Coordinates of C-alpha atoms and ligand atoms in Angstrom, one line a residue:
X1213 CA -14.3 -35.3 9.9
X1214 CA -16.0 -36.3 6.7
X1215 CA -15.7 -33.8 3.9
X1216 CA -19.3 -34.4 3.0
X1217 CA -20.3 -32.5 6.2
X1218 CA -18.5 -29.5 4.8
X1219 CA -19.9 -29.7 1.3
X1220 CA -23.5 -30.0 2.6
X1221 CA -23.0 -26.7 4.3
X1222 CA -21.5 -25.2 1.2
X1223 CA -24.7 -26.2 -0.7
X1224 CA -26.9 -24.6 1.9
X1225 CA -24.9 -21.4 1.9
X1226 CA -25.1 -21.2 -1.9
X1227 CA -28.8 -21.4 -1.8
X1228 CA -29.5 -18.7 0.7
X1229 CA -29.7 -15.0 0.1
X1230 CA -29.7 -14.0 3.8
X1231 CA -26.6 -13.1 5.7
X1232 CA -28.0 -14.3 9.0
X1233 CA -28.9 -17.7 7.6
X1234 CA -25.4 -18.0 6.1
X1235 CA -24.0 -17.3 9.6
X1236 CA -26.3 -19.9 11.1
X1237 CA -25.0 -22.6 8.7
X1238 CA -21.5 -21.7 9.5
X1239 CA -22.2 -21.9 13.2
X1240 CA -23.6 -25.4 12.7
X1241 CA -20.6 -26.4 10.7
X1242 CA -18.1 -25.0 13.3
X1243 CA -20.0 -26.8 16.1
X1244 CA -19.6 -30.1 14.3
X1245 CA -16.0 -29.6 13.5
X1246 CA -13.4 -31.3 15.7
X1247 CA -11.0 -28.8 17.3
X1248 CA -7.9 -30.1 15.6
X1249 CA -9.2 -29.4 12.1
X1250 CA -11.2 -26.2 12.7
X1251 CA -8.4 -24.1 11.2
X1252 CA -8.5 -26.2 8.0
X1253 CA -12.3 -26.0 7.7
X1254 CA -12.1 -22.2 8.1
X1255 CA -9.5 -21.8 5.4
X1256 CA -11.3 -24.2 3.1
X1257 CA -14.6 -22.4 3.4
X1258 CA -12.9 -19.3 2.1
X1259 CA -11.3 -21.2 -0.8
X1260 CA -7.9 -21.1 0.8
X1261 CA -5.3 -23.3 2.5
X1262 CA -3.5 -20.6 4.5
X1263 CA -4.0 -17.0 5.5
X1264 CA -3.5 -14.7 2.4
X1265 CA -0.3 -13.2 3.7
X1266 CA 1.5 -16.5 3.2
X1267 CA 1.0 -16.2 -0.5
X1268 CA 0.3 -19.9 -1.2
X1269 CA -2.4 -20.0 -3.8
X1270 CA -4.4 -22.8 -5.1
X1271 CA -5.3 -21.6 -8.6
X1272 CA -4.8 -24.8 -10.6
X1273 CA -5.4 -24.1 -14.3
X1274 CA -8.7 -25.3 -15.6
X1275 CA -6.9 -27.3 -18.3
X1276 CA -5.2 -29.4 -15.7
X1277 CA -8.3 -29.9 -13.7
X1278 CA -10.1 -31.0 -16.9
X1279 CA -7.4 -33.6 -17.5
X1280 CA -7.8 -35.0 -14.0
X1281 CA -11.5 -35.2 -14.5
X1282 CA -11.1 -37.0 -17.9
X1283 CA -8.9 -39.5 -16.2
X1284 CA -11.3 -40.3 -13.4
X1285 CA -14.5 -40.3 -15.4
X1286 CA -13.1 -42.3 -18.2
X1287 CA -14.3 -39.7 -20.8
X1288 CA -12.4 -37.9 -23.5
X1289 CA -11.3 -34.3 -22.8
X1290 CA -13.4 -33.0 -25.7
X1291 CA -16.5 -34.5 -24.2
X1292 CA -15.8 -32.6 -21.0
X1293 CA -15.1 -29.4 -22.8
X1294 CA -18.5 -29.7 -24.6
X1295 CA -20.3 -30.0 -21.3
X1296 CA -18.2 -27.1 -19.8
X1297 CA -19.2 -24.9 -22.7
X1298 CA -22.8 -25.5 -21.6
X1299 CA -22.4 -25.1 -17.8
X1300 CA -19.6 -22.6 -17.7
X1301 CA -18.5 -24.2 -14.5
X1302 CA -16.1 -27.0 -14.4
X1303 CA -17.3 -27.9 -10.9
X1304 CA -20.8 -28.6 -12.2
X1305 CA -19.4 -30.4 -15.2
X1306 CA -17.4 -32.6 -12.8
X1307 CA -20.6 -33.4 -10.8
X1308 CA -22.4 -34.3 -14.1
X1309 CA -19.7 -36.6 -15.2
X1310 CA -19.1 -38.4 -12.0
X1311 CA -22.8 -39.1 -11.7
X1312 CA -22.6 -40.9 -15.0
X1313 CA -19.2 -42.5 -14.1
X1314 CA -18.8 -45.7 -16.1
X1315 CA -16.9 -47.7 -13.5
X1316 CA -18.0 -47.0 -10.1
X1317 CA -15.4 -48.0 -7.6
X1318 CA -16.9 -50.2 -4.9
X1319 CA -14.0 -49.5 -2.6
X1320 CA -14.5 -45.7 -2.5
X1321 CA -13.2 -44.5 0.9
X1322 CA -15.2 -41.6 2.1
X1323 CA -13.1 -38.4 2.0
X1324 CA -12.2 -36.7 5.1
X1325 CA -11.2 -33.1 5.6
X1326 CA -7.6 -33.9 6.4
X1327 CA -7.1 -35.8 3.3
X1328 CA -8.7 -33.2 1.1
X1329 CA -6.7 -30.4 2.7
X1330 CA -3.4 -32.3 2.6
X1331 CA -3.9 -33.3 -1.1
X1332 CA -4.8 -29.7 -2.0
X1333 CA -1.7 -28.5 -0.1
X1334 CA 0.5 -30.9 -2.0
X1335 CA -1.0 -29.7 -5.3
X1336 CA -0.5 -26.1 -4.3
X1337 CA 3.1 -26.6 -3.4
X1338 CA 4.1 -28.8 -6.4
X1339 CA 6.6 -26.9 -8.5
X1340 CA 9.2 -27.5 -11.2
X1341 CA 9.7 -30.3 -13.6
X1342 CA 6.9 -32.9 -13.6
X1343 CA 4.8 -30.8 -11.3
X1344 CA 1.9 -30.6 -13.9
X1345 CA 1.6 -34.4 -14.0
X1346 CA 1.9 -34.6 -10.3
X1347 CA -0.9 -32.1 -9.8
X1348 CA -3.2 -34.0 -12.3
X1349 CA -2.5 -37.3 -10.5
X1350 CA -3.1 -36.0 -7.1
X1351 CA -6.3 -34.3 -8.1
X1352 CA -7.5 -37.4 -10.0
X1353 CA -6.8 -39.5 -6.8
X1354 CA -9.0 -37.2 -4.8
X1355 CA -11.8 -37.2 -7.3
X1356 CA -11.7 -41.0 -7.6
X1357 CA -12.9 -41.2 -4.0
X1358 CA -15.2 -38.2 -4.1
X1359 CA -19.0 -38.2 -4.5
X1360 CA -20.2 -36.2 -7.4
X1361 CA -21.2 -33.3 -5.1
X1362 CA -17.8 -33.4 -3.3
X1363 CA -16.1 -33.4 -6.7
X1364 CA -18.0 -30.2 -7.6
X1365 CA -16.5 -28.4 -4.7
X1366 CA -13.1 -29.9 -4.9
X1367 CA -12.8 -28.7 -8.5
X1368 CA -14.1 -25.3 -7.6
X1369 CA -11.7 -25.0 -4.7
X1370 CA -8.7 -26.2 -6.6
X1371 CA -9.3 -23.9 -9.6
X1372 CA -9.8 -20.9 -7.2
X1373 CA -13.5 -20.6 -8.0
X1374 CA -15.2 -21.6 -4.8
X1375 CA -17.2 -18.4 -4.5
X1376 CA -19.2 -18.8 -1.4
X1377 CA -18.6 -15.1 -0.6
X1378 CA -18.1 -15.6 3.1
X1379 CA -16.5 -12.4 4.5
X1380 CA -14.0 -12.5 7.3
X1381 CA -16.4 -10.7 9.6
X1382 CA -19.1 -13.4 9.0
X1383 CA -16.6 -16.1 10.1
X1384 CA -15.8 -14.1 13.2
X1385 CA -19.5 -13.8 14.0
X1386 CA -20.0 -17.5 13.5
X1387 CA -17.1 -18.3 15.7
X1388 CA -18.4 -16.1 18.4
X1389 CA -21.7 -17.8 18.4
X1390 CA -20.4 -21.3 18.1
X1391 CA -17.9 -20.9 20.9
X1392 CA -19.3 -18.4 23.3
X1393 CA -21.9 -15.7 23.7
X1394 CA -22.1 -12.0 23.7
X1395 CA -20.5 -9.0 22.1
X1396 CA -17.6 -8.9 24.5
X1397 CA -16.5 -12.2 23.1
X1398 CA -16.9 -10.9 19.6
X1399 CA -14.5 -8.0 20.3
X1400 CA -11.9 -10.3 21.8
X1401 CA -12.1 -12.6 18.8
X1402 CA -11.9 -9.7 16.4
X1403 CA -8.9 -8.2 18.0
X1404 CA -7.1 -11.5 17.8
X1405 CA -7.9 -11.5 14.1
X1406 CA -6.8 -7.9 13.7
X1407 CA -3.4 -8.6 15.2
X1408 CA -2.7 -11.8 13.4
X1409 CA -4.6 -11.6 10.1
X1410 CA -5.1 -15.4 10.4
X1411 CA -8.6 -16.6 10.8
X1412 CA -7.6 -20.3 11.0
X1413 CA -5.2 -19.6 13.9
X1414 CA -7.8 -17.6 15.7
X1415 CA -10.4 -20.3 15.3
X1416 CA -8.1 -23.0 16.5
X1417 CA -6.9 -21.0 19.5
X1418 CA -10.5 -20.3 20.5
X1419 CA -11.7 -23.9 19.9
X1420 CA -8.9 -25.4 21.9
X1421 CA -8.3 -22.9 24.6
X1422 CA -11.5 -21.0 24.9
X1423 CA -11.8 -17.2 25.3
X1424 CA -9.1 -17.2 27.9
X1425 CA -6.6 -18.4 25.4
X1426 CA -7.7 -15.7 23.0
X1427 CA -7.4 -13.0 25.6
X1428 CA -3.7 -13.9 25.9
X1429 CA -3.3 -14.1 22.2
X1430 CA -0.2 -12.2 21.3
X1431 CA 1.2 -10.3 18.3
X1432 CA 3.9 -12.4 16.7
X1433 CA 6.6 -11.1 14.4
X1434 CA 5.9 -12.5 11.0
X1435 CA 2.1 -12.4 11.3
X1436 CA 1.0 -9.1 9.8
X1437 CA -1.2 -6.8 11.8
X1438 CA -4.3 -5.5 9.9
X1439 CA -3.6 -1.8 9.2
X1440 CA -5.1 1.1 11.0
X1441 CA -6.8 3.5 8.5
X1442 CA -7.7 7.2 8.5
X1443 CA -11.0 9.0 8.2
X1444 CA -11.0 12.1 6.0
X1445 CA -12.0 15.7 6.4
X1446 CA -11.3 18.6 4.2
X1447 CA -11.0 21.5 6.5
X1448 CA -8.3 22.1 9.1
X1449 CA -10.7 23.7 11.5
X1450 CA -12.9 20.6 11.5
X1451 CA -9.9 18.4 11.9
X1452 CA -8.6 20.3 14.9
X1453 CA -12.1 20.3 16.5
X1454 CA -12.5 16.5 16.0
X1455 CA -9.1 15.9 17.6
X1456 CA -9.7 18.0 20.6
X1457 CA -8.1 21.2 19.5
X1458 CA -4.6 19.8 19.2
X1459 CA -3.0 17.1 17.2
X1460 CA 0.2 15.8 15.6
X1461 CA 0.2 16.5 11.9
X1462 CA 2.4 14.4 9.7
X1463 CA 3.3 14.4 6.1
X1464 CA 1.2 12.0 4.1
X1465 CA 3.9 10.5 1.9
X1466 CA 2.7 9.3 -1.5
X1467 CA 4.4 5.9 -1.7
X1468 CA 3.6 2.4 -0.6
X1469 CA 2.8 1.5 2.9
X1470 CA 5.1 -1.1 4.4
X1471 CA 4.6 -3.1 7.6
X1472 CA 8.1 -4.3 8.4
X1473 CA 8.6 -7.3 10.7
X1474 CA 12.2 -7.5 12.0
X1475 CA 13.4 -10.5 13.9
X1476 CA 17.2 -10.2 14.3
X1477 CA 18.6 -9.8 10.9
X1478 CA 15.5 -11.3 9.2
X1479 CA 13.1 -8.7 7.8
X1480 CA 9.8 -9.4 6.2
X1481 CA 7.7 -6.6 4.5
X1482 CA 4.0 -6.6 4.1
X1483 CA 1.9 -4.4 1.9
X1484 CA -1.2 -2.5 2.9
X1485 CA -3.2 -5.5 1.7
X1486 CA -0.8 -7.7 3.8
X1487 CA 0.8 -9.4 0.9
X1488 CA 4.4 -10.4 1.5
X1489 CA 6.4 -8.0 -0.7
X1490 CA 9.8 -8.5 0.8
X1491 CA 11.4 -9.4 -2.5
X1492 CA 10.3 -6.1 -4.1
X1493 CA 12.3 -3.9 -1.8
X1494 CA 15.7 -5.3 -1.0
X1495 CA 16.9 -1.8 -0.3
X1496 CA 14.1 -1.2 2.3
X1497 CA 15.0 -4.5 3.9
X1498 CA 18.6 -3.3 4.3
X1499 CA 17.6 0.0 5.7
X1500 CA 15.4 -1.6 8.3
X1501 CA 18.1 -4.1 9.2
X1502 CA 20.7 -1.4 9.6
X1503 CA 18.7 1.4 11.2
X1504 CA 16.2 -0.2 13.6
X1505 CA 17.9 -0.6 16.9
X1506 CA 15.8 -3.4 18.3
X1507 CA 16.2 -7.2 18.1
X1508 CA 12.5 -7.7 17.2
X1509 CA 10.2 -5.0 16.0
X1510 CA 7.2 -4.3 13.9
X1511 CA 7.1 -0.8 12.4
X1512 CA 5.1 0.9 9.7
X1513 CA 6.6 3.2 7.1
X1514 CA 5.8 4.7 3.8
X1515 CA 8.4 3.9 1.2
X1516 CA 9.0 6.5 -1.5
X1517 CA 11.3 6.7 -4.4
X1518 CA 13.6 9.6 -3.8
X1519 CA 16.2 11.1 -6.1
X1520 CA 19.2 10.8 -3.8
X1521 CA 21.2 13.4 -5.7
X1522 CA 18.7 16.1 -5.3
X1523 CA 16.6 14.9 -2.4
X1524 CA 13.4 15.2 -4.4
X1525 CA 10.6 12.8 -3.8
X1526 CA 9.4 11.1 -7.0
X1527 CA 5.8 10.6 -8.0
X1528 CA 4.2 7.3 -6.8
X1529 CA 4.4 5.8 -10.3
X1530 CA 8.1 5.3 -9.9
X1531 CA 7.4 2.5 -7.5
X1532 CA 5.8 0.5 -10.3
X1533 CA 9.2 -0.6 -11.4
X1534 CA 9.2 -2.8 -8.3
X1535 CA 6.2 -4.8 -9.5
X1536 CA 8.1 -6.8 -12.0
X1537 CA 9.6 -10.1 -11.1
X1538 CA 13.1 -9.6 -12.5
X1539 CA 15.6 -6.9 -12.4
X1540 CA 14.5 -5.7 -9.0
X1541 CA 18.1 -5.1 -8.1
X1542 CA 18.4 -2.9 -11.1
X1543 CA 15.2 -1.0 -10.2
X1544 CA 16.5 -0.6 -6.6
X1545 CA 19.6 1.0 -8.0
X1546 CA 17.9 3.3 -10.4
X1547 CA 15.0 4.3 -8.1
X1548 CA 16.1 3.6 -4.6
X1549 CA 13.5 4.1 -1.9
X1550 CA 13.6 6.1 1.3
X1551 CA 11.5 5.2 4.3
X1552 CA 9.4 7.5 6.4
X1553 CA 8.4 5.7 9.5
X1554 CA 5.1 6.6 11.1
X1555 CA 4.3 3.9 13.7
X1556 CA 5.7 1.1 15.8
X1557 CA 3.5 -1.7 17.0
X1558 CA 5.9 -4.1 18.7
X1559 CA 9.4 -4.0 20.2
X1560 CA 11.3 -6.8 21.8
X1561 CA 8.4 -8.7 23.3
X1562 CA 6.3 -5.7 24.0
X1563 CA 3.0 -5.1 22.3
X1564 CA 2.6 -1.4 21.7
X1565 CA -0.8 -1.4 19.9
X1566 CA -2.7 -0.5 23.0
X1567 CA -0.4 2.3 24.0
X1568 CA -1.4 5.9 23.0
X1569 CA 0.2 7.4 20.0
X1570 CA 2.5 9.8 21.8
X1571 CA 4.1 6.8 23.6
X1572 CA 4.5 4.9 20.3
X1573 CA 5.9 7.9 18.6
X1574 CA 8.5 8.3 21.3
X1575 CA 9.5 4.7 21.0
X1576 CA 9.7 5.1 17.3
X1577 CA 12.2 8.0 17.7
X1578 CA 14.2 5.9 20.2
X1579 CA 14.6 2.8 18.0
X1580 CA 15.2 4.4 14.6
X1581 CA 18.7 5.6 13.9
X1582 CA 17.6 8.2 11.3
X1583 CA 19.6 8.9 8.2
X1584 CA 19.0 10.6 4.8
X1585 CA 17.1 7.6 3.6
X1586 CA 15.3 6.5 6.8
X1587 CA 13.4 9.2 8.7
X1588 CA 10.5 9.6 11.0
X1589 CA 7.6 11.1 9.0
X1590 CA 8.0 14.8 9.2
X1591 CA 5.6 16.2 11.8
X1592 CA 4.5 19.2 13.9
X1593 CA 2.4 19.4 17.0
X1594 CA -0.2 21.9 16.1
X1595 CA -3.2 23.7 17.7
X1596 CA -4.2 26.3 15.2
X1597 CA -5.6 26.4 11.7
X1598 CA -3.0 28.7 10.2
X1599 CA 0.0 26.5 11.2
X1600 CA -1.9 23.4 10.1
X1601 CA -2.7 24.9 6.7
X1602 CA 0.9 26.1 6.2
X1603 CA 2.3 22.7 7.1
X1604 CA -0.2 21.1 4.6
X1605 CA 1.0 23.4 1.8
X1606 CA 4.6 22.6 2.6
X1607 CA 3.8 18.8 2.5
X1608 CA 2.0 19.1 -0.9
X1609 CA 4.8 21.1 -2.4
X1610 CA 7.4 18.6 -1.1
X1611 CA 5.6 15.9 -3.2
X1612 CA 3.3 14.6 -0.5
X1613 CA -0.4 14.0 -0.8
X1614 CA -1.2 16.1 2.2
X1615 CA -1.3 15.3 5.9
X1616 CA -2.4 12.7 8.3
X1617 CA -3.5 14.3 11.6
X1618 CA -3.4 12.1 14.6
X1619 CA -4.9 12.1 18.0
X1620 CA -2.6 12.8 20.9
X1621 CA -5.1 11.6 23.5
X1622 CA -4.4 8.9 26.0
X1623 CA -6.8 6.6 24.3
X1624 CA -5.3 7.0 20.8
X1625 CA -4.4 3.3 20.5
X1626 CA -3.4 1.6 17.2
X1627 CA -6.8 0.5 16.0
X1628 CA -5.8 -2.5 14.0
X1629 CA -8.1 -3.2 11.1
X1630 CA -10.2 -0.2 11.6
X1631 CA -10.8 3.1 9.9
X1632 CA -11.4 5.6 12.7
X1633 CA -11.2 9.2 13.8
X1634 CA -7.9 8.8 15.6
X1635 CA -6.3 9.4 12.3
X1636 CA -7.7 12.0 9.9
X1637 CA -6.3 12.5 6.5
X1638 CA -6.3 16.0 4.9
X1639 CA -5.9 15.9 1.2
X1640 CA -6.7 18.6 -1.3
X1641 CA -10.2 18.6 -2.6
X1642 CA -9.1 19.8 -6.0
X1643 CA -6.7 18.6 -8.5
X1644 CA -4.8 20.5 -11.0
X1645 CA -2.8 19.5 -14.0
X1646 CA -0.1 21.4 -15.7
X1647 CA -0.3 21.0 -19.4
X1648 CA 1.9 23.9 -20.6
X1649 CA 5.6 24.3 -20.1
X1650 CA 6.9 27.4 -18.4
X1651 CA 10.1 29.4 -19.0
X1652 CA 11.9 30.1 -15.7
X1653 CA 14.9 32.1 -14.7
X1654 CA 17.8 30.4 -12.9
X1655 CA 18.4 32.5 -9.7
X1656 CA 20.3 30.1 -7.5
X1657 CA 21.6 26.5 -7.2
X1658 CA 22.1 23.8 -4.6
X1659 CA 25.2 21.6 -4.6
X1660 CA 24.6 18.0 -5.6
X1661 CA 25.4 14.8 -3.7
X1662 CA 26.3 11.3 -4.8
X1663 CA 26.5 11.0 -8.6
X1664 CA 26.0 14.8 -8.7
X1665 CA 28.9 15.7 -6.4
X1666 CA 30.9 18.5 -8.0
X1667 CA 27.9 19.9 -9.9
X1668 CA 24.5 21.2 -9.0
X1669 CA 21.8 18.9 -7.6
X1670 CA 19.0 21.4 -8.2
X1671 CA 18.5 24.8 -9.6
X1672 CA 16.3 27.5 -7.9
X1673 CA 13.9 28.9 -10.5
X1674 CA 11.8 32.0 -10.6
X1675 CA 9.0 33.7 -12.5
X1676 CA 9.1 37.3 -13.4
X1677 CA 7.0 39.9 -11.6
X1678 CA 6.4 42.7 -14.1
X1679 CA 4.9 45.1 -11.6
X1680 CA 7.8 45.0 -9.1
X1681 CA 10.5 44.0 -11.6
X1682 CA 11.5 41.2 -9.4
X1683 CA 12.0 37.4 -9.7
X1684 CA 10.0 35.3 -7.4
X1685 CA 11.0 31.7 -6.8
X1686 CA 8.6 29.0 -7.8
X1687 CA 10.5 25.7 -7.5
X1688 CA 13.7 23.8 -7.0
X1689 CA 14.3 21.7 -10.1
X1690 CA 16.7 18.7 -10.2
X1691 CA 15.0 16.4 -12.7
X1692 CA 15.3 16.2 -16.4
X1693 CA 19.0 17.0 -16.7
X1694 CA 21.2 14.7 -18.7
X1695 CA 24.7 13.8 -17.5
X1696 CA 26.0 16.3 -20.1
X1697 CA 23.7 19.0 -18.9
X1698 CA 25.0 18.4 -15.4
X1699 CA 28.6 18.6 -16.5
X1700 CA 28.0 21.8 -18.4
X1701 CA 25.8 23.7 -15.9
X1702 CA 28.5 25.0 -13.6
X1703 CA 30.4 26.3 -16.6
X1704 CA 27.4 27.8 -18.3
X1705 CA 26.3 29.5 -15.1
X1706 CA 29.7 30.7 -14.0
X1707 CA 29.5 34.1 -15.8
X1708 CA 26.4 34.9 -13.7
X1709 CA 27.7 33.8 -10.4
X1710 CA 27.5 36.3 -7.5
X1711 CA 28.2 35.9 -3.9
X1712 CA 24.9 37.0 -2.5
X1713 CA 21.2 36.9 -3.4
X1714 CA 20.5 39.4 -6.2
X1715 CA 18.4 42.3 -5.0
X1716 CA 15.8 41.7 -7.6
X1717 CA 15.4 38.1 -6.4
X1718 CA 12.7 37.4 -3.8
X1719 CA 13.5 34.1 -2.1
X1720 CA 12.9 32.6 1.3
X1721 CA 15.3 29.8 0.5
X1722 CA 19.1 30.0 1.1
X1723 CA 20.7 28.7 -2.1
X1724 CA 24.3 27.5 -2.0
X1725 CA 25.1 29.6 -5.0
X1726 CA 23.4 32.7 -6.3
X1727 CA 23.2 34.0 -9.9
X1728 CA 22.3 37.1 -11.7
X1729 CA 18.9 36.5 -13.1
X1730 CA 19.9 35.8 -16.7
X1731 CA 19.6 32.2 -17.8
X1732 CA 16.1 30.9 -18.8
X1733 CA 15.2 27.3 -19.1
X1734 CA 12.0 25.5 -20.0
X1735 CA 10.3 23.4 -17.4
X1736 CA 7.2 21.3 -17.1
X1737 CA 5.7 20.2 -13.8
X1738 CA 2.8 18.1 -12.6
X1739 CA 0.8 20.9 -11.2
X1740 CA 0.9 24.2 -9.5
X1741 CA 0.2 24.2 -5.8
X1742 CA 0.0 26.6 -2.9
X1743 CA 3.4 27.0 -1.1
X1744 CA 4.5 28.4 2.2
X1745 CA 8.0 28.5 0.9
X1746 CA 8.1 30.0 -2.5
X1747 CA 7.5 33.7 -3.1
X1748 CA 5.8 33.6 -6.5
X1749 CA 2.4 35.3 -6.2
X1750 CA 2.7 35.6 -2.4
X1751 CA -0.6 36.5 -0.7
X1752 CA -2.5 36.6 -4.0
X1753 CA -4.4 33.3 -3.7
X1754 CA -4.1 33.0 0.0
X1755 CA -2.6 35.1 2.7
X1756 CA 0.9 33.9 3.7
X1757 CA 1.2 31.5 0.7
X1758 CA 2.8 31.6 -2.6
X1759 CA 2.6 29.3 -5.6
X1760 CA 5.0 26.5 -6.5
X1761 CA 5.4 24.0 -9.3
X1762 CA 5.2 20.4 -8.1
X1763 CA 7.5 17.8 -9.6
X1764 CA 9.3 20.2 -12.0
X1765 CA 11.3 18.7 -14.8
X1766 CA 13.7 20.4 -17.2
X1767 CA 12.5 19.7 -20.8
X1768 CA 16.0 20.0 -22.2
X1769 CA 15.5 23.4 -23.8
X1770 CA 17.7 26.3 -22.8
X1771 CA 15.8 29.4 -23.8
X1772 CA 18.8 31.3 -25.0
X1773 CA 16.4 33.2 -27.2
X1774 CA 14.7 34.7 -24.1
X1775 CA 15.9 37.4 -21.7
X1776 CA 15.0 37.0 -18.0
X1777 CA 12.3 39.6 -18.4
X1778 CA 10.7 37.5 -21.2
X1779 CA 10.3 34.5 -18.8
X1780 CA 6.9 33.3 -17.7
X1781 CA 5.4 36.0 -15.5
X1782 CA 3.9 35.6 -12.0
X1783 CA 0.5 36.7 -13.4
X1784 CA 0.7 33.8 -15.9
X1785 CA 1.4 31.3 -13.1
X1786 CA -1.6 32.7 -11.1
X1787 CA -3.7 32.3 -14.2
X1788 CA -2.5 28.8 -14.8
X1789 CA -3.2 27.9 -11.2
X1790 CA -6.8 29.2 -11.4
X1791 CA -7.5 27.5 -14.7
X1792 CA -6.2 24.2 -13.6
X1793 CA -8.3 23.8 -10.5
X1794 CA -10.8 21.0 -10.7
X1795 CA -12.9 19.6 -7.9
X1796 CA -12.0 16.0 -7.0
X1797 CA -15.1 13.9 -6.4
X1798 CA -15.0 12.9 -2.7
X1799 CA -13.5 9.4 -2.4
Ligands
ATP2355 P1 -5.2 6.7 0.6 O1 -5.4 6.4 -0.8 O2 -5.6 8.1 1.0 O3 -3.8 6.4 1.0 P2 -6.0 4.4 2.1 O4 -7.3 3.9 2.3 O5 -4.9 3.6 1.5 O6 -6.1 5.8 1.4 P3 -5.9 5.9 4.6 O7 -6.0 5.2 5.9 O8 -7.0 6.6 4.1 O9 -5.4 4.8 3.5 O10 -4.7 6.8 4.6 C1 -3.5 6.4 5.3 C2 -2.5 5.9 4.3 O11 -1.6 7.0 4.1 C3 -1.7 4.8 4.9 O12 -2.2 3.6 4.4 C4 -0.3 5.1 4.4 O13 0.0 4.3 3.3 C5 -0.2 6.5 4.0 N1 0.6 7.4 4.8 C6 1.6 8.2 4.4 N2 2.1 8.9 5.3 C7 1.5 8.5 6.5 C8 1.7 8.9 7.9 N3 2.5 9.8 8.2 N4 0.9 8.3 8.7 C9 0.0 7.4 8.4 N5 -0.2 7.0 7.1 C10 0.6 7.5 6.1

């Protein structure tokens, strides 16, 4: 297929402002395209060589493209730069210069799609020593045989600036028209895309095998599935109503979504945007390899950095350490992730995406050997507002964003690539920020694990209630302690140790060790939230709930100058909570 057929369509697309016309041009193009190159044509029209998830990018630096252009046009680089300063588009500059080319080759072979694609592919893959020169030479070779118009598009493609703005959905529409008729067909094509994330593969399967081939299009391990997304509501009553009065409510962990593809011992991880992020999470790869009891499987999980010594979930920002290229192993040691699995899409040859969620959830429970670091997302099955609200508070306090409530109905399939009402997220519609530190009383402690074995993993902290002369718990705090603090804490607290909860302490939690309310420490948290667990200000803001400090952290100051009764009071915490509420603009 001649490349000029493709560039003619590019020109038309660039000159139209109407989406329908754009689709028509694509339909014409696809009809003219031989079946064996349709995948390549599809990728090229989106300025790509492969589906995004393969991570092979064109993006040749403008400098290199300019060198190739100088070579072919017989001009100096500075002349090209001058023209580029005027046009602002190296593609257009290329067209200008090739129109004025000094030596026109009489033996110019017309370019075909295969050659353009293969050359661009070699350019994209060239790495290492000498690769710059190789890229320039390959590009120059292509430009030498290109017409000025073709050169314009080749340059734009190779520099990652072919901006025809053709959305995936437009390509699907055009394929449906070019190869069949009717909406039913469109749905089948779209589903194939949603379960493969590969438009080229879908186009080729359709062109070669017709709609029948697409109907039997299968999920394959290694090809990411476009993620199912949630709608949002802000009242538990509405959520329950929308989900038929009953749903499964799950913690909405605040980490990074992973779609894990396991084939034997080989594990590949895709992000929410379907980039391959396997190298960022060697620890997650290992967890999946060790804990998923299936040969082949595709599961989805949220990965969260968790302090293993205390069991506390860390804020999402901790995962940023995984973005860097180097020292991933170090980051994985310092901030290891835990996985919370929430769906399974495929197991040993069986596509589960069309099964209802209760079935998928059961399979998930069967194939995952749970451990401290790899769990099924915490859930309850719920049919009333109160329980849902309480579970929500518990989730927020534990460090989650809220809940994802999911339909239990028999048609609750995995809607790949769609945001629908089978999943409804419930996040807070306010945000609070803690700006002040608080001084809290140590009333209990929990034994540590791992590095903290032999000392305390977290302290149970309380605020003072003047009216009742009691100490009401407000958080478990395990962060901010230095190694020295940890070593000294058991000694420092020993004088206050008692073998039962002190009568002035109000706690729903069972600590491993209890103390006389004496020691006061300074703590800062991210915010104050409602809590079904802590007793601070119980029933004051909402019936059945107390207040808790989220992500508490010891500042390093032991307030030896304060007695327990001088600690921050419950009233102050209530006041802080009220002051800090701010409405979040709906997303
Ligand atoms: P958000 O910023 O709210 O995460 P989003 O557009 O990325 O928005 P949504 O579909 O609105 O995604 O919310 C679902 C997201 O929540 C998933 O992408 C996933 O990363 C995360 N998540 C955490 N826990 C769960 C869970 N138990 N079930 C489903 N998704 C979960």
